[in-house]
């Protein structure tokens, strides 16, 4: 009996959680790429965009006439640096604590109409450098113990502007998802004496089935325990904890893999593919965190066409996540995509 062709559970060793895979439900004919939408056309500069060079933002501040990348403090940040310390604990039942932090926005380029697949490699490399610099600068603040860089791409993912940009949120405590992963990675390190993601990557490279893209320094794969359709992980091939640890060559390789990966995504449904992505890196709490292995997660919600999307509802809210498309099939479909942008 072939385990993977019947309903089964898969374990996510990073979060120590299980997901339900129902491959028999994906036997329906593949309907990707059915509706080829004309590519949305945007002007290189939009006078109404709050991220374009020279424009005024909602908070009243004006962007400089920037020519490459541009970083600014979010005018409506979810966390503030000067929050006074305060705590509540009633019998372990009602617990709350103040949280200090900072939120910044990073514009990838002055070009309003660009997306990663059309950006020149040298410009993407500049974005990687900004990520590394922000991690160093913000991580060095004494009250900041975690740096979260993430990108919402597409209105469907809640991006407030189509202008190419991402965010960096930093705060006192390691957030829930990375904290879970670090706990599991520490437990694995205690048990086997090796890095969870180094071992996992070696296994995936040997099997090959879930690998989508490769270069000398990075691997992009659909994780065995994927929940989101066409979910991917990008892993540094060297065991390093953080973006600032990347060498110049590795940064170029990262720009390469991100451009190819987002091109595959866009070609899959012939649209600018929506996703949320973000980096998981070593906390900046002063400990060495040898268990941390630099990686990014890509979570795209699109299922079978540019209009059918995955929602976490019903069984997934009450039981656990469930998916029809296996990681192996998703990787296979992504591998079939041209690395030349369809547009
Ligand atoms: Zn813009
Ligand atoms: Zn590792
Ligand atoms: Zn992670």
mmCIF file of C-alpha atoms and ligand atoms in Angstrom:
data_model
loop_
_atom_site.group_PDB
_atom_site.id
_atom_site.type_symbol
_atom_site.label_atom_id
_atom_site.label_comp_id
_atom_site.label_asym_id
_atom_site.label_seq_id
_atom_site.Cartn_x
_atom_site.Cartn_y
_atom_site.Cartn_z
ATOM 1 C CA UNK A 1 0.000 0.000 0.000
ATOM 2 C CA UNK A 2 1.267 3.406 -0.949
ATOM 3 C CA UNK A 3 0.930 5.651 2.091
ATOM 4 C CA UNK A 4 0.927 8.852 0.067
ATOM 5 C CA UNK A 5 -1.960 7.900 -2.248
ATOM 6 C CA UNK A 6 -4.355 7.468 0.707
ATOM 7 C CA UNK A 7 -5.441 9.931 3.382
ATOM 8 C CA UNK A 8 -2.601 10.289 5.873
ATOM 9 C CA UNK A 9 -1.106 12.560 8.500
ATOM 10 C CA UNK A 10 2.217 14.294 8.043
ATOM 11 C CA UNK A 11 4.325 15.655 10.856
ATOM 12 C CA UNK A 12 5.924 19.074 10.823
ATOM 13 C CA UNK A 13 9.116 18.654 12.891
ATOM 14 C CA UNK A 14 9.649 22.425 12.969
ATOM 15 C CA UNK A 15 6.365 23.169 14.730
ATOM 16 C CA UNK A 16 5.744 19.694 16.228
ATOM 17 C CA UNK A 17 2.277 19.733 14.677
ATOM 18 C CA UNK A 18 0.433 17.332 12.380
ATOM 19 C CA UNK A 19 -1.465 18.065 9.185
ATOM 20 C CA UNK A 20 -3.993 15.925 7.289
ATOM 21 C CA UNK A 21 -3.271 15.122 3.621
ATOM 22 C CA UNK A 22 -6.134 13.909 1.410
ATOM 23 C CA UNK A 23 -4.524 13.148 -1.971
ATOM 24 C CA UNK A 24 -7.564 11.263 -3.317
ATOM 25 C CA UNK A 25 -9.425 14.566 -3.447
ATOM 26 C CA UNK A 26 -6.841 16.059 -5.802
ATOM 27 C CA UNK A 27 -7.510 13.450 -8.519
ATOM 28 C CA UNK A 28 -9.789 16.011 -10.116
ATOM 29 C CA UNK A 29 -8.337 17.360 -13.376
ATOM 30 C CA UNK A 30 -5.732 20.079 -13.009
ATOM 31 C CA UNK A 31 -7.192 23.460 -13.757
ATOM 32 C CA UNK A 32 -4.202 25.711 -13.277
ATOM 33 C CA UNK A 33 -3.463 28.312 -15.913
ATOM 34 C CA UNK A 34 -7.007 28.142 -17.253
ATOM 35 C CA UNK A 35 -7.764 31.811 -17.109
ATOM 36 C CA UNK A 36 -4.972 33.821 -18.605
ATOM 37 C CA UNK A 37 -5.558 37.311 -17.396
ATOM 38 C CA UNK A 38 -3.857 40.166 -19.168
ATOM 39 C CA UNK A 39 -0.996 41.356 -16.957
ATOM 40 C CA UNK A 40 -2.100 44.280 -14.841
ATOM 41 C CA UNK A 41 -0.415 47.389 -16.066
ATOM 42 C CA UNK A 42 0.870 49.936 -13.600
ATOM 43 C CA UNK A 43 2.720 53.169 -14.304
ATOM 44 C CA UNK A 44 6.408 53.432 -13.187
ATOM 45 C CA UNK A 45 5.311 56.290 -10.932
ATOM 46 C CA UNK A 46 1.900 56.746 -9.312
ATOM 47 C CA UNK A 47 1.165 60.210 -7.839
ATOM 48 C CA UNK A 48 -1.426 58.588 -5.536
ATOM 49 C CA UNK A 49 0.929 55.914 -4.119
ATOM 50 C CA UNK A 50 2.155 56.555 -0.564
ATOM 51 C CA UNK A 51 5.372 54.592 -1.259
ATOM 52 C CA UNK A 52 6.495 56.264 -4.500
ATOM 53 C CA UNK A 53 9.431 58.716 -4.309
ATOM 54 C CA UNK A 54 8.535 62.290 -3.390
ATOM 55 C CA UNK A 55 4.942 61.478 -2.397
ATOM 56 C CA UNK A 56 3.254 62.383 0.862
ATOM 57 C CA UNK A 57 2.238 59.560 3.202
ATOM 58 C CA UNK A 58 -0.990 59.348 5.208
ATOM 59 C CA UNK A 59 0.826 60.440 8.387
ATOM 60 C CA UNK A 60 1.843 63.693 6.679
ATOM 61 C CA UNK A 61 5.498 62.739 6.138
ATOM 62 C CA UNK A 62 6.951 63.025 2.643
ATOM 63 C CA UNK A 63 9.130 60.357 0.973
ATOM 64 C CA UNK A 64 12.504 61.593 -0.290
ATOM 65 C CA UNK A 65 13.186 61.333 -4.032
ATOM 66 C CA UNK A 66 14.890 57.958 -3.414
ATOM 67 C CA UNK A 67 16.622 56.137 -6.267
ATOM 68 C CA UNK A 68 17.193 52.582 -5.010
ATOM 69 C CA UNK A 69 15.813 51.242 -1.710
ATOM 70 C CA UNK A 70 14.074 53.320 0.961
ATOM 71 C CA UNK A 71 13.433 52.453 4.625
ATOM 72 C CA UNK A 72 11.099 54.384 6.925
ATOM 73 C CA UNK A 73 9.359 53.939 10.242
ATOM 74 C CA UNK A 74 5.768 52.781 9.727
ATOM 75 C CA UNK A 75 3.550 55.791 10.413
ATOM 76 C CA UNK A 76 0.973 53.450 11.980
ATOM 77 C CA UNK A 77 3.218 50.784 13.514
ATOM 78 C CA UNK A 78 1.701 47.878 15.471
ATOM 79 C CA UNK A 79 4.370 48.364 18.161
ATOM 80 C CA UNK A 80 6.019 51.420 19.655
ATOM 81 C CA UNK A 81 9.467 51.848 21.237
ATOM 82 C CA UNK A 82 8.311 53.908 24.223
ATOM 83 C CA UNK A 83 5.516 51.687 25.590
ATOM 84 C CA UNK A 84 5.757 51.822 29.426
ATOM 85 C CA UNK A 85 6.381 48.435 31.119
ATOM 86 C CA UNK A 86 3.319 46.864 32.730
ATOM 87 C CA UNK A 87 2.125 43.366 33.567
ATOM 88 C CA UNK A 88 -1.005 41.449 34.563
ATOM 89 C CA UNK A 89 -1.163 37.910 35.972
ATOM 90 C CA UNK A 90 -4.290 36.611 37.725
ATOM 91 C CA UNK A 91 -3.709 33.019 38.754
ATOM 92 C CA UNK A 92 -2.137 32.132 35.375
ATOM 93 C CA UNK A 93 -5.544 32.788 33.788
ATOM 94 C CA UNK A 94 -5.538 36.420 32.846
ATOM 95 C CA UNK A 95 -2.075 37.237 31.624
ATOM 96 C CA UNK A 96 -0.824 40.240 29.704
ATOM 97 C CA UNK A 97 2.391 42.202 29.390
ATOM 98 C CA UNK A 98 3.388 45.360 27.595
ATOM 99 C CA UNK A 99 5.473 44.845 24.478
ATOM 100 C CA UNK A 100 7.946 47.331 23.043
ATOM 101 C CA UNK A 101 8.902 47.242 19.400
ATOM 102 C CA UNK A 102 9.325 49.025 16.098
ATOM 103 C CA UNK A 103 7.822 48.624 12.635
ATOM 104 C CA UNK A 104 9.554 49.756 9.474
ATOM 105 C CA UNK A 105 8.701 49.631 5.784
ATOM 106 C CA UNK A 106 11.328 48.770 3.160
ATOM 107 C CA UNK A 107 10.645 49.893 -0.406
ATOM 108 C CA UNK A 108 12.497 47.608 -2.829
ATOM 109 C CA UNK A 109 12.710 50.156 -5.635
ATOM 110 C CA UNK A 110 11.366 53.555 -6.711
ATOM 111 C CA UNK A 111 9.641 51.757 -9.611
ATOM 112 C CA UNK A 112 5.954 51.466 -8.775
ATOM 113 C CA UNK A 113 5.373 48.948 -11.578
ATOM 114 C CA UNK A 114 8.109 46.468 -10.654
ATOM 115 C CA UNK A 115 7.724 43.094 -8.953
ATOM 116 C CA UNK A 116 10.539 40.720 -7.958
ATOM 117 C CA UNK A 117 10.299 38.670 -11.205
ATOM 118 C CA UNK A 118 10.972 41.763 -13.322
ATOM 119 C CA UNK A 119 13.522 43.418 -11.023
ATOM 120 C CA UNK A 120 17.172 43.274 -12.141
ATOM 121 C CA UNK A 121 19.249 40.867 -10.030
ATOM 122 C CA UNK A 122 21.505 43.685 -8.826
ATOM 123 C CA UNK A 123 18.463 45.509 -7.417
ATOM 124 C CA UNK A 124 17.223 42.387 -5.607
ATOM 125 C CA UNK A 125 20.727 41.973 -4.197
ATOM 126 C CA UNK A 126 20.448 45.514 -2.792
ATOM 127 C CA UNK A 127 17.238 44.479 -1.027
ATOM 128 C CA UNK A 128 19.074 41.509 0.559
ATOM 129 C CA UNK A 129 21.756 43.925 1.785
ATOM 130 C CA UNK A 130 19.094 46.186 3.323
ATOM 131 C CA UNK A 131 17.535 43.198 5.098
ATOM 132 C CA UNK A 132 20.932 42.275 6.550
ATOM 133 C CA UNK A 133 21.665 45.875 7.620
ATOM 134 C CA UNK A 134 18.249 46.274 9.249
ATOM 135 C CA UNK A 135 18.755 43.008 11.126
ATOM 136 C CA UNK A 136 22.085 44.238 12.492
ATOM 137 C CA UNK A 137 20.882 47.752 13.300
ATOM 138 C CA UNK A 138 17.573 46.833 14.929
ATOM 139 C CA UNK A 139 18.854 43.623 16.534
ATOM 140 C CA UNK A 140 21.521 45.688 18.307
ATOM 141 C CA UNK A 141 18.900 47.691 20.236
ATOM 142 C CA UNK A 142 19.034 46.428 23.821
ATOM 143 C CA UNK A 143 15.294 45.778 24.121
ATOM 144 C CA UNK A 144 14.925 44.094 20.708
ATOM 145 C CA UNK A 145 15.237 40.311 20.783
ATOM 146 C CA UNK A 146 13.728 39.323 17.452
ATOM 147 C CA UNK A 147 13.754 40.729 13.904
ATOM 148 C CA UNK A 148 10.900 39.638 11.645
ATOM 149 C CA UNK A 149 11.186 40.561 7.970
ATOM 150 C CA UNK A 150 8.112 39.736 5.898
ATOM 151 C CA UNK A 151 6.383 40.605 2.646
ATOM 152 C CA UNK A 152 2.692 40.579 1.781
ATOM 153 C CA UNK A 153 2.458 40.442 -1.994
ATOM 154 C CA UNK A 154 -0.907 41.190 -3.572
ATOM 155 C CA UNK A 155 -4.097 42.786 -2.294
ATOM 156 C CA UNK A 156 -5.423 39.296 -1.462
ATOM 157 C CA UNK A 157 -2.691 39.001 1.166
ATOM 158 C CA UNK A 158 -3.520 42.373 2.647
ATOM 159 C CA UNK A 159 -0.765 44.374 0.956
ATOM 160 C CA UNK A 160 -1.853 47.975 1.289
ATOM 161 C CA UNK A 161 0.001 49.012 -1.864
ATOM 162 C CA UNK A 162 1.123 47.229 -5.062
ATOM 163 C CA UNK A 163 4.409 49.164 -4.817
ATOM 164 C CA UNK A 164 7.207 46.573 -4.231
ATOM 165 C CA UNK A 165 7.943 46.646 -0.512
ATOM 166 C CA UNK A 166 8.195 44.563 2.644
ATOM 167 C CA UNK A 167 8.084 45.190 6.365
ATOM 168 C CA UNK A 168 10.317 44.614 9.337
ATOM 169 C CA UNK A 169 8.748 44.245 12.771
ATOM 170 C CA UNK A 170 11.061 43.916 15.738
ATOM 171 C CA UNK A 171 10.169 43.417 19.387
ATOM 172 C CA UNK A 172 11.073 42.296 22.886
ATOM 173 C CA UNK A 173 9.873 38.702 22.621
ATOM 174 C CA UNK A 174 10.369 35.974 20.027
ATOM 175 C CA UNK A 175 6.941 35.610 18.335
ATOM 176 C CA UNK A 176 4.934 32.385 18.511
ATOM 177 C CA UNK A 177 5.848 30.731 15.166
ATOM 178 C CA UNK A 178 9.623 31.164 15.306
ATOM 179 C CA UNK A 179 9.555 30.319 19.037
ATOM 180 C CA UNK A 180 7.868 26.983 18.234
ATOM 181 C CA UNK A 181 10.436 26.250 15.535
ATOM 182 C CA UNK A 182 13.373 27.136 17.758
ATOM 183 C CA UNK A 183 12.054 24.887 20.549
ATOM 184 C CA UNK A 184 11.720 21.958 18.130
ATOM 185 C CA UNK A 185 15.156 22.650 16.641
ATOM 186 C CA UNK A 186 16.715 22.743 20.127
ATOM 187 C CA UNK A 187 15.053 19.440 21.056
ATOM 188 C CA UNK A 188 16.327 17.880 17.819
ATOM 189 C CA UNK A 189 19.830 19.210 18.476
ATOM 190 C CA UNK A 190 19.747 17.710 22.000
ATOM 191 C CA UNK A 191 18.571 14.359 20.647
ATOM 192 C CA UNK A 192 20.798 13.968 17.569
ATOM 193 C CA UNK A 193 23.571 16.506 18.075
ATOM 194 C CA UNK A 194 22.890 17.987 14.624
ATOM 195 C CA UNK A 195 20.800 20.781 13.071
ATOM 196 C CA UNK A 196 17.203 19.865 12.216
ATOM 197 C CA UNK A 197 17.107 21.880 8.999
ATOM 198 C CA UNK A 198 20.607 20.812 7.850
ATOM 199 C CA UNK A 199 19.525 17.169 8.242
ATOM 200 C CA UNK A 200 16.139 17.813 6.616
ATOM 201 C CA UNK A 201 17.748 19.583 3.656
ATOM 202 C CA UNK A 202 20.219 16.714 3.134
ATOM 203 C CA UNK A 203 17.324 14.261 3.110
ATOM 204 C CA UNK A 204 15.359 16.350 0.602
ATOM 205 C CA UNK A 205 18.396 16.805 -1.643
ATOM 206 C CA UNK A 206 18.918 13.024 -1.640
ATOM 207 C CA UNK A 207 15.268 12.315 -2.475
ATOM 208 C CA UNK A 208 14.879 15.209 -4.917
ATOM 209 C CA UNK A 209 11.112 14.853 -5.218
ATOM 210 C CA UNK A 210 10.150 18.033 -3.407
ATOM 211 C CA UNK A 211 13.023 20.243 -4.634
ATOM 212 C CA UNK A 212 11.848 23.065 -6.893
ATOM 213 C CA UNK A 213 14.951 25.206 -7.453
ATOM 214 C CA UNK A 214 18.607 25.055 -6.522
ATOM 215 C CA UNK A 215 21.766 27.027 -6.768
ATOM 216 C CA UNK A 216 25.152 26.809 -5.108
ATOM 217 C CA UNK A 217 24.038 28.448 -1.853
ATOM 218 C CA UNK A 218 20.246 28.044 -1.572
ATOM 219 C CA UNK A 219 17.564 25.386 -1.949
ATOM 220 C CA UNK A 220 13.871 26.076 -2.623
ATOM 221 C CA UNK A 221 11.577 23.159 -1.829
ATOM 222 C CA UNK A 222 7.977 22.311 -1.025
ATOM 223 C CA UNK A 223 8.229 21.064 2.561
ATOM 224 C CA UNK A 224 7.008 17.508 3.192
ATOM 225 C CA UNK A 225 4.472 18.908 5.695
ATOM 226 C CA UNK A 226 3.245 21.784 3.452
ATOM 227 C CA UNK A 227 -0.238 23.084 4.207
ATOM 228 C CA UNK A 228 -0.642 26.018 1.847
ATOM 229 C CA UNK A 229 -0.923 25.192 -1.855
ATOM 230 C CA UNK A 230 2.503 25.632 -3.481
ATOM 231 C CA UNK A 231 4.033 26.550 -0.136
ATOM 232 C CA UNK A 232 7.812 26.735 -0.333
ATOM 233 C CA UNK A 233 10.781 27.025 1.977
ATOM 234 C CA UNK A 234 14.059 28.645 0.969
ATOM 235 C CA UNK A 235 17.003 27.312 2.957
ATOM 236 C CA UNK A 236 20.578 28.521 3.182
ATOM 237 C CA UNK A 237 22.768 25.538 2.286
ATOM 238 C CA UNK A 238 25.345 26.576 4.869
ATOM 239 C CA UNK A 239 24.410 26.401 8.541
ATOM 240 C CA UNK A 240 24.058 30.075 9.405
ATOM 241 C CA UNK A 241 21.557 31.740 11.689
ATOM 242 C CA UNK A 242 20.904 35.143 10.164
ATOM 243 C CA UNK A 243 20.846 37.250 7.029
ATOM 244 C CA UNK A 244 23.894 39.324 8.120
ATOM 245 C CA UNK A 245 25.921 36.061 8.156
ATOM 246 C CA UNK A 246 25.519 35.726 4.359
ATOM 247 C CA UNK A 247 28.652 36.307 2.279
ATOM 248 C CA UNK A 248 28.532 38.468 -0.849
ATOM 249 C CA UNK A 249 28.304 35.373 -3.066
ATOM 250 C CA UNK A 250 25.501 33.958 -0.946
ATOM 251 C CA UNK A 251 23.577 37.229 -1.191
ATOM 252 C CA UNK A 252 23.853 37.131 -4.989
ATOM 253 C CA UNK A 253 22.671 33.505 -4.915
ATOM 254 C CA UNK A 254 19.720 34.488 -2.739
ATOM 255 C CA UNK A 255 18.722 37.235 -5.191
ATOM 256 C CA UNK A 256 18.917 34.622 -7.967
ATOM 257 C CA UNK A 257 16.733 32.068 -6.197
ATOM 258 C CA UNK A 258 14.110 34.683 -5.198
ATOM 259 C CA UNK A 259 13.827 35.988 -8.748
ATOM 260 C CA UNK A 260 13.462 32.457 -10.189
ATOM 261 C CA UNK A 261 11.034 31.359 -7.501
ATOM 262 C CA UNK A 262 8.690 34.324 -7.890
ATOM 263 C CA UNK A 263 8.864 33.892 -11.699
ATOM 264 C CA UNK A 264 7.692 30.271 -11.318
ATOM 265 C CA UNK A 265 4.882 31.494 -9.063
ATOM 266 C CA UNK A 266 3.756 34.153 -11.555
ATOM 267 C CA UNK A 267 3.851 31.657 -14.422
ATOM 268 C CA UNK A 268 1.779 29.103 -12.517
ATOM 269 C CA UNK A 269 -1.474 31.010 -12.928
ATOM 270 C CA UNK A 270 -0.270 33.748 -15.270
ATOM 271 C CA UNK A 271 -0.910 36.460 -12.693
ATOM 272 C CA UNK A 272 1.178 38.340 -10.197
ATOM 273 C CA UNK A 273 0.981 35.500 -7.668
ATOM 274 C CA UNK A 274 -0.109 36.567 -4.182
ATOM 275 C CA UNK A 275 1.796 35.283 -1.168
ATOM 276 C CA UNK A 276 3.040 36.096 2.295
ATOM 277 C CA UNK A 277 6.705 35.353 2.828
ATOM 278 C CA UNK A 278 9.099 35.947 5.652
ATOM 279 C CA UNK A 279 12.481 35.111 7.131
ATOM 280 C CA UNK A 280 13.153 33.090 10.213
ATOM 281 C CA UNK A 281 16.499 33.889 11.707
ATOM 282 C CA UNK A 282 18.353 33.708 14.978
ATOM 283 C CA UNK A 283 16.871 35.802 17.830
ATOM 284 C CA UNK A 284 18.893 38.873 18.781
ATOM 285 C CA UNK A 285 18.686 38.219 22.535
ATOM 286 C CA UNK A 286 22.427 37.832 23.062
ATOM 287 C CA UNK A 287 22.416 34.001 23.155
ATOM 288 C CA UNK A 288 24.265 32.057 20.449
ATOM 289 C CA UNK A 289 21.241 30.042 19.163
ATOM 290 C CA UNK A 290 23.225 27.393 17.309
ATOM 291 C CA UNK A 291 19.905 25.605 16.690
ATOM 292 C CA UNK A 292 18.715 28.396 14.360
ATOM 293 C CA UNK A 293 19.120 27.831 10.617
ATOM 294 C CA UNK A 294 18.346 30.736 8.274
ATOM 295 C CA UNK A 295 15.306 30.075 6.092
ATOM 296 C CA UNK A 296 12.291 31.753 4.499
ATOM 297 C CA UNK A 297 8.703 30.535 4.202
ATOM 298 C CA UNK A 298 6.462 31.354 1.231
ATOM 299 C CA UNK A 299 2.734 30.909 1.823
ATOM 300 C CA UNK A 300 0.610 31.429 -1.308
ATOM 301 C CA UNK A 301 -3.170 30.975 -0.910
ATOM 302 C CA UNK A 302 -4.067 30.208 -4.550
ATOM 303 C CA UNK A 303 -5.316 26.688 -5.112
ATOM 304 C CA UNK A 304 -6.367 25.787 -8.630
ATOM 305 C CA UNK A 305 -6.727 29.074 -10.485
ATOM 306 C CA UNK A 306 -6.219 32.728 -9.839
ATOM 307 C CA UNK A 307 -9.633 32.924 -8.173
ATOM 308 C CA UNK A 308 -9.814 29.692 -6.148
ATOM 309 C CA UNK A 309 -8.005 30.227 -2.881
ATOM 310 C CA UNK A 310 -7.435 28.279 0.273
ATOM 311 C CA UNK A 311 -9.123 29.385 3.478
ATOM 312 C CA UNK A 312 -8.403 27.923 6.875
ATOM 313 C CA UNK A 313 -11.985 27.161 7.906
ATOM 314 C CA UNK A 314 -14.078 24.392 9.428
ATOM 315 C CA UNK A 315 -11.971 21.342 10.230
ATOM 316 C CA UNK A 316 -8.810 23.423 9.894
ATOM 317 C CA UNK A 317 -9.910 25.928 12.540
ATOM 318 C CA UNK A 318 -11.200 23.257 14.879
ATOM 319 C CA UNK A 319 -9.082 20.206 14.134
ATOM 320 C CA UNK A 320 -5.852 20.707 12.243
ATOM 321 C CA UNK A 321 -4.746 21.954 8.805
ATOM 322 C CA UNK A 322 -5.700 19.770 5.833
ATOM 323 C CA UNK A 323 -4.610 19.765 2.199
ATOM 324 C CA UNK A 324 -5.549 17.888 -0.971
ATOM 325 C CA UNK A 325 -2.491 18.620 -3.096
ATOM 326 C CA UNK A 326 0.528 16.639 -1.910
ATOM 327 C CA UNK A 327 3.880 18.375 -1.506
ATOM 328 C CA UNK A 328 5.300 16.077 -4.216
ATOM 329 C CA UNK A 329 2.644 17.088 -6.768
ATOM 330 C CA UNK A 330 3.022 20.791 -5.935
ATOM 331 C CA UNK A 331 6.810 20.571 -6.380
ATOM 332 C CA UNK A 332 6.374 18.741 -9.690
ATOM 333 C CA UNK A 333 4.020 21.433 -11.029
ATOM 334 C CA UNK A 334 6.321 24.233 -9.938
ATOM 335 C CA UNK A 335 9.303 22.512 -11.559
ATOM 336 C CA UNK A 336 7.403 22.393 -14.856
ATOM 337 C CA UNK A 337 7.092 26.186 -14.871
ATOM 338 C CA UNK A 338 9.325 28.139 -17.183
ATOM 339 C CA UNK A 339 11.858 30.385 -15.480
ATOM 340 C CA UNK A 340 11.146 32.962 -18.162
ATOM 341 C CA UNK A 341 8.343 35.276 -17.123
ATOM 342 C CA UNK A 342 5.165 34.533 -19.099
ATOM 343 C CA UNK A 343 4.293 38.225 -19.533
HETATM 344 ZN ZN1 LIG B 1 4.380 53.488 -5.764
HETATM 345 ZN ZN1 LIG B 2 21.589 23.947 9.928
HETATM 346 ZN ZN1 LIG B 3 10.514 28.904 9.933
#
